[in-house]
Amino acid sequence: MAQLNVGFILARRFTLCALGNFVDVLRLAADEGDRSRPILCAWKVLSPTMEPIASSSGIAVQPDETLGDPARFDYLVVVGGLVDEVERLHPDTVRFLERAAAKGISLVGVCTGTFVLHRAGLMDGYRACVSWFHHDDFLERFDGLKPVSDQIFVVDRDRLTCSGGVAAAHLAAFIVRRHLGTAQAAKSLHIMIIDEAAAEEPQPGMPLALATDDALVRRALLAMQQSIDAPLSISRIVERLGVSRRKLERHFRDALGMTPLEADRLIRVEQAKHLLVATRRSATRIAAETGFCDLPHMIKVFRAAEGITPDVFRRSGRGSIAVSALPPTAGSS
């Protein structure tokens, strides 16, 4: 028997990369080298019907087993994806998760898998991690619950949740470390070329200074963040939003006390700060990834905003970069 047994429940149109990141951490920790033998860890994809499950990318995954007895697993991981699918979990799967919870088996929500667990009534009284991108979607569906959107994952007793994407690998590594030791977890992340991170590592998101209820400003901010490596001109943003430049600038001034250009610059500086602290990437690469013309341009803007250069910032360990959960408005993309 493996020392760590994990079952996966895949929501319809689940996120493939979140599943892949989680499974690969287990796979690499389970054996010596990169031989993929499930010796220390074992994992199965479960389903009540055994029909292929389509991911949000269209690639389908064939389940390994029917649901059966949940007690054969140490963890059950629910991988979500598109928000519109979270309420369509098969009733047999919901009952399976309820039995697992009653037996004290740890339940894991990945991406919108946290939504699925909440919808099943299995997160009452627990803290839950939700991506800043889905923060509003969560609040619309669950009254009285405040999700955590400034960490990459949250562990609250026998409920573990994460924001998805690479955070799925970090959460899987936490579980591997808990059961198999630090060396096995570090090995997996090293082979996957993923930097180690603690639960408290902030999600890359919007700076707190840009929190606003103004729907137009929020849509513009989302467009800025989604194009952070190749910044859109303000003319392109107003064209996309279907408003005049004067109107957009007025909304930014009233909501944030700054211009759209200043907000865009702040987003890119904050992302650069996050990457300087959370990764080992070179400053030149970070400059490219955050939309600066080149490294000297990033240094100039960074010094004007922070009073020090990126190199000094990184070496000083001024590290915890606070971000807020500023999700998109409903219907934006």
XYZ file of C-alpha atoms in Angstrom:
333
model
C 0.000 0.000 0.000
C 1.155 3.498 -0.791
C 1.686 5.845 2.137
C -0.489 8.490 0.504
C -3.667 7.671 -1.426
C -5.530 10.402 -3.280
C -8.813 10.260 -5.164
C -9.796 12.902 -7.726
C -13.301 14.114 -8.472
C -13.434 16.148 -11.664
C -16.213 18.670 -12.178
C -17.554 19.081 -15.677
C -15.211 21.272 -17.721
C -12.568 21.152 -15.011
C -9.242 22.967 -15.368
C -6.726 20.582 -16.894
C -3.585 22.382 -15.702
C -4.773 22.322 -12.070
C -5.283 18.546 -12.251
C -1.977 18.055 -14.059
C 0.017 20.115 -11.571
C -1.464 18.293 -8.580
C -1.006 14.818 -10.065
C 2.545 15.454 -11.244
C 3.660 16.446 -7.754
C 2.297 13.108 -6.514
C 3.801 11.216 -9.435
C 7.281 12.635 -8.956
C 7.182 12.139 -5.193
C 5.987 8.547 -5.521
C 9.144 7.016 -6.943
C 12.883 7.442 -7.310
C 13.994 9.623 -10.183
C 11.320 10.166 -12.835
C 10.095 6.585 -13.243
C 6.418 7.281 -12.386
C 5.815 4.129 -10.354
C 3.063 4.722 -7.734
C 5.092 3.356 -4.819
C 4.866 6.051 -2.128
C 1.763 7.738 -3.577
C -1.243 6.361 -5.439
C -3.993 8.309 -7.189
C -7.214 7.532 -9.016
C -9.772 9.570 -10.934
C -13.233 8.640 -9.679
C -16.654 8.937 -11.268
C -20.131 7.478 -10.738
C -20.617 6.812 -14.460
C -17.132 5.977 -15.840
C -17.839 8.190 -18.845
C -14.979 10.428 -20.047
C -14.957 13.837 -18.332
C -14.275 16.821 -20.585
C -11.978 19.562 -19.322
C -12.494 23.249 -20.066
C -9.968 22.878 -22.891
C -11.983 20.054 -24.472
C -9.475 17.325 -23.596
C -11.273 14.478 -21.838
C -10.032 12.294 -18.992
C -11.151 8.686 -18.546
C -11.982 7.814 -14.913
C -10.095 4.930 -13.320
C -12.731 3.654 -10.905
C -16.275 4.107 -9.698
C -16.805 5.924 -6.423
C -16.967 2.978 -4.000
C -15.835 3.369 -0.402
C -14.208 6.757 0.287
C -12.292 5.285 3.235
C -9.647 3.894 0.868
C -8.317 7.430 0.328
C -6.443 9.836 2.577
C -7.600 12.821 0.523
C -10.362 13.447 -1.973
C -9.526 16.278 -4.349
C -12.338 18.068 -6.172
C -10.996 19.852 -9.254
C -13.283 22.568 -10.563
C -13.136 24.746 -13.621
C -15.781 26.868 -15.280
C -17.964 28.587 -12.701
C -21.204 27.753 -14.515
C -20.574 24.030 -14.010
C -20.122 23.968 -10.226
C -23.774 23.209 -9.533
C -23.961 20.249 -11.893
C -22.095 17.649 -9.828
C -23.696 14.203 -10.013
C -25.906 13.464 -6.948
C -24.008 10.216 -6.326
C -20.779 12.181 -6.173
C -22.260 14.605 -3.640
C -23.346 11.684 -1.440
C -19.884 10.150 -1.823
C -18.270 13.359 -0.581
C -20.742 13.554 2.310
C -19.792 10.018 3.375
C -16.117 10.931 3.123
C -16.613 13.984 5.332
C -18.491 11.891 7.886
C -15.525 9.489 8.023
C -13.087 12.372 8.612
C -11.362 12.084 5.244
C -9.681 15.299 4.195
C -11.429 17.109 1.352
C -9.511 19.319 -1.047
C -10.974 22.013 -3.288
C -8.854 23.055 -6.271
C -9.804 26.073 -8.364
C -13.633 26.229 -8.276
C -13.639 22.822 -6.598
C -14.004 24.953 -3.476
C -17.339 26.136 -4.879
C -18.401 22.521 -5.346
C -17.603 21.656 -1.739
C -19.499 24.715 -0.511
C -22.497 23.863 -2.687
C -22.503 20.397 -1.121
C -22.594 21.961 2.358
C -19.158 20.626 3.248
C -17.361 23.903 3.980
C -19.560 25.362 6.717
C -17.333 26.780 9.459
C -14.163 26.417 7.380
C -11.940 29.044 5.803
C -11.646 28.664 2.046
C -9.192 29.898 -0.559
C -10.673 31.294 -3.752
C -8.879 32.919 -6.673
C -9.230 36.696 -6.703
C -10.588 36.237 -10.226
C -13.594 34.302 -8.877
C -14.043 36.275 -5.661
C -17.281 37.994 -6.708
C -18.663 34.782 -8.202
C -18.158 33.143 -4.827
C -19.866 35.934 -2.889
C -22.845 35.860 -5.236
C -23.413 32.164 -4.564
C -22.686 31.860 -0.843
C -24.177 34.387 1.539
C -22.303 35.128 4.748
C -19.081 33.421 3.675
C -15.906 35.434 3.170
C -13.350 33.662 0.988
C -9.595 34.093 1.375
C -8.186 35.564 -1.817
C -4.812 36.871 -0.669
C -3.130 33.455 -0.230
C -2.342 30.712 -2.727
C -3.853 28.009 -0.514
C -5.541 27.586 2.845
C -5.381 24.620 5.226
C -8.161 24.546 7.811
C -8.181 21.238 9.668
C -9.465 18.588 7.224
C -10.349 21.038 4.460
C -7.634 22.219 2.083
C -8.368 24.689 -0.696
C -6.343 26.536 -3.301
C -6.755 29.100 -6.026
C -5.875 26.743 -8.888
C -3.132 26.829 -11.515
C 0.375 26.493 -10.095
C -1.109 26.809 -6.587
C -2.401 23.257 -7.098
C 1.215 22.091 -7.204
C 2.035 24.042 -4.051
C -0.902 22.500 -2.190
C 0.006 19.017 -3.422
C 3.589 19.611 -2.255
C 2.265 20.623 1.174
C 0.387 17.312 1.388
C 3.420 15.342 0.199
C 5.603 17.121 2.751
C 3.112 16.277 5.494
C 3.102 12.538 4.659
C 6.400 11.768 2.930
C 8.769 14.483 4.082
C 10.349 17.673 2.812
C 12.772 15.977 0.425
C 10.029 14.321 -1.627
C 8.036 17.547 -1.902
C 11.084 19.586 -2.873
C 12.068 16.993 -5.463
C 8.702 17.261 -7.217
C 8.714 21.039 -7.390
C 12.361 21.111 -8.480
C 11.740 18.764 -11.406
C 8.630 20.771 -12.374
C 10.708 23.993 -12.212
C 8.319 25.503 -9.683
C 9.623 27.605 -6.800
C 8.633 26.469 -3.330
C 6.000 28.612 -1.627
C 4.165 28.666 1.685
C 0.410 28.943 2.024
C 0.760 32.602 2.979
C 2.357 33.469 -0.349
C 0.069 36.114 -1.855
C -1.870 35.439 -5.015
C -0.749 37.701 -7.830
C -3.703 40.050 -8.031
C -4.725 43.669 -7.933
C -2.997 46.091 -5.531
C -5.059 47.122 -2.530
C -4.866 50.749 -3.660
C -6.981 49.819 -6.696
C -9.921 48.321 -4.810
C -13.135 49.938 -6.043
C -16.819 49.254 -6.580
C -16.884 51.206 -9.842
C -17.789 48.603 -12.482
C -16.208 50.499 -15.379
C -12.933 50.985 -13.509
C -12.873 47.322 -12.496
C -13.326 46.215 -16.102
C -10.502 48.499 -17.199
C -8.236 47.219 -14.419
C -8.940 43.640 -15.421
C -8.007 44.429 -19.029
C -4.768 45.981 -17.796
C -3.851 42.983 -15.698
C -4.708 40.444 -18.380
C -2.359 42.231 -20.790
C 0.370 42.957 -18.261
C 3.201 41.583 -20.404
C 2.107 43.668 -23.416
C 0.278 46.677 -21.986
C -2.717 48.006 -23.896
C -2.803 51.674 -24.741
C -5.576 53.672 -23.097
C -7.053 54.132 -26.576
C -7.289 50.346 -26.967
C -8.873 49.964 -23.531
C -11.581 52.584 -24.144
C -12.269 50.995 -27.520
C -12.670 47.598 -25.870
C -14.952 49.025 -23.174
C -16.990 51.130 -25.594
C -16.579 54.414 -23.707
C -14.807 57.707 -24.316
C -11.357 58.369 -22.912
C -12.704 61.345 -20.999
C -15.360 59.195 -19.324
C -12.843 56.528 -18.334
C -10.449 59.113 -16.903
C -13.273 60.732 -14.935
C -14.276 57.381 -13.425
C -10.652 56.628 -12.463
C -10.246 60.066 -10.906
C -13.462 59.753 -8.891
C -12.911 56.117 -7.844
C -9.147 55.954 -7.298
C -7.787 59.497 -7.443
C -5.427 58.613 -10.266
C -5.326 58.347 -14.040
C -5.666 55.068 -15.945
C -1.976 55.302 -16.884
C -0.983 55.647 -13.225
C -3.127 52.646 -12.301
C -1.600 50.572 -15.094
C 1.891 51.505 -13.900
C 0.974 50.539 -10.329
C -0.303 47.132 -11.439
C 2.950 46.408 -13.257
C 5.157 47.622 -10.409
C 3.241 45.504 -7.883
C 3.524 42.445 -10.113
C 7.258 43.091 -10.471
C 7.530 43.283 -6.672
C 5.690 39.980 -6.347
C 7.992 38.250 -8.846
C 11.121 39.710 -7.261
C 10.142 38.238 -3.896
C 8.390 35.021 -4.904
C 10.684 33.806 -7.717
C 14.339 33.553 -8.668
C 13.734 35.014 -12.119
C 16.209 37.590 -13.360
C 15.221 41.256 -13.219
C 15.523 41.372 -17.016
C 12.989 38.577 -17.390
C 10.671 40.185 -14.848
C 10.851 43.463 -16.759
C 9.715 41.660 -19.910
C 6.940 39.789 -18.095
C 5.543 42.968 -16.575
C 5.412 45.030 -19.754
C 8.389 47.337 -19.348
C 10.397 48.265 -22.444
C 13.581 46.895 -20.900
C 15.332 46.576 -17.553
C 16.485 50.244 -17.380
C 12.857 51.306 -17.936
C 11.663 49.064 -15.090
C 14.405 50.363 -12.795
C 13.413 53.974 -13.514
C 9.687 53.396 -12.894
C 10.348 51.128 -9.902
C 12.647 53.670 -8.227
C 10.094 56.441 -8.767
C 7.371 54.321 -7.148
C 9.338 52.620 -4.346
C 12.348 54.854 -3.748
C 14.782 51.985 -4.364
C 15.870 49.830 -7.294
C 14.429 46.341 -7.942
C 17.760 44.782 -6.940
C 17.823 46.561 -3.592
C 14.178 45.650 -3.040
C 14.918 41.971 -3.648
C 18.044 41.901 -1.465
C 16.389 43.791 1.380
C 13.773 41.074 1.771
C 10.961 43.625 1.799
C 8.851 40.816 1.045
C 5.250 40.388 1.896
C 3.470 41.960 -1.039
C -0.108 42.611 0.003
C -2.652 42.075 -2.726
C -6.383 42.264 -2.582
C -9.069 40.198 -4.123
C -10.357 42.471 -6.829
C -12.253 40.172 -9.166
C -13.821 41.079 -12.456
C -17.322 42.337 -12.884
C -19.967 39.841 -13.828
C -19.845 39.049 -17.489
C -16.371 40.421 -18.125
C -13.731 38.267 -19.692
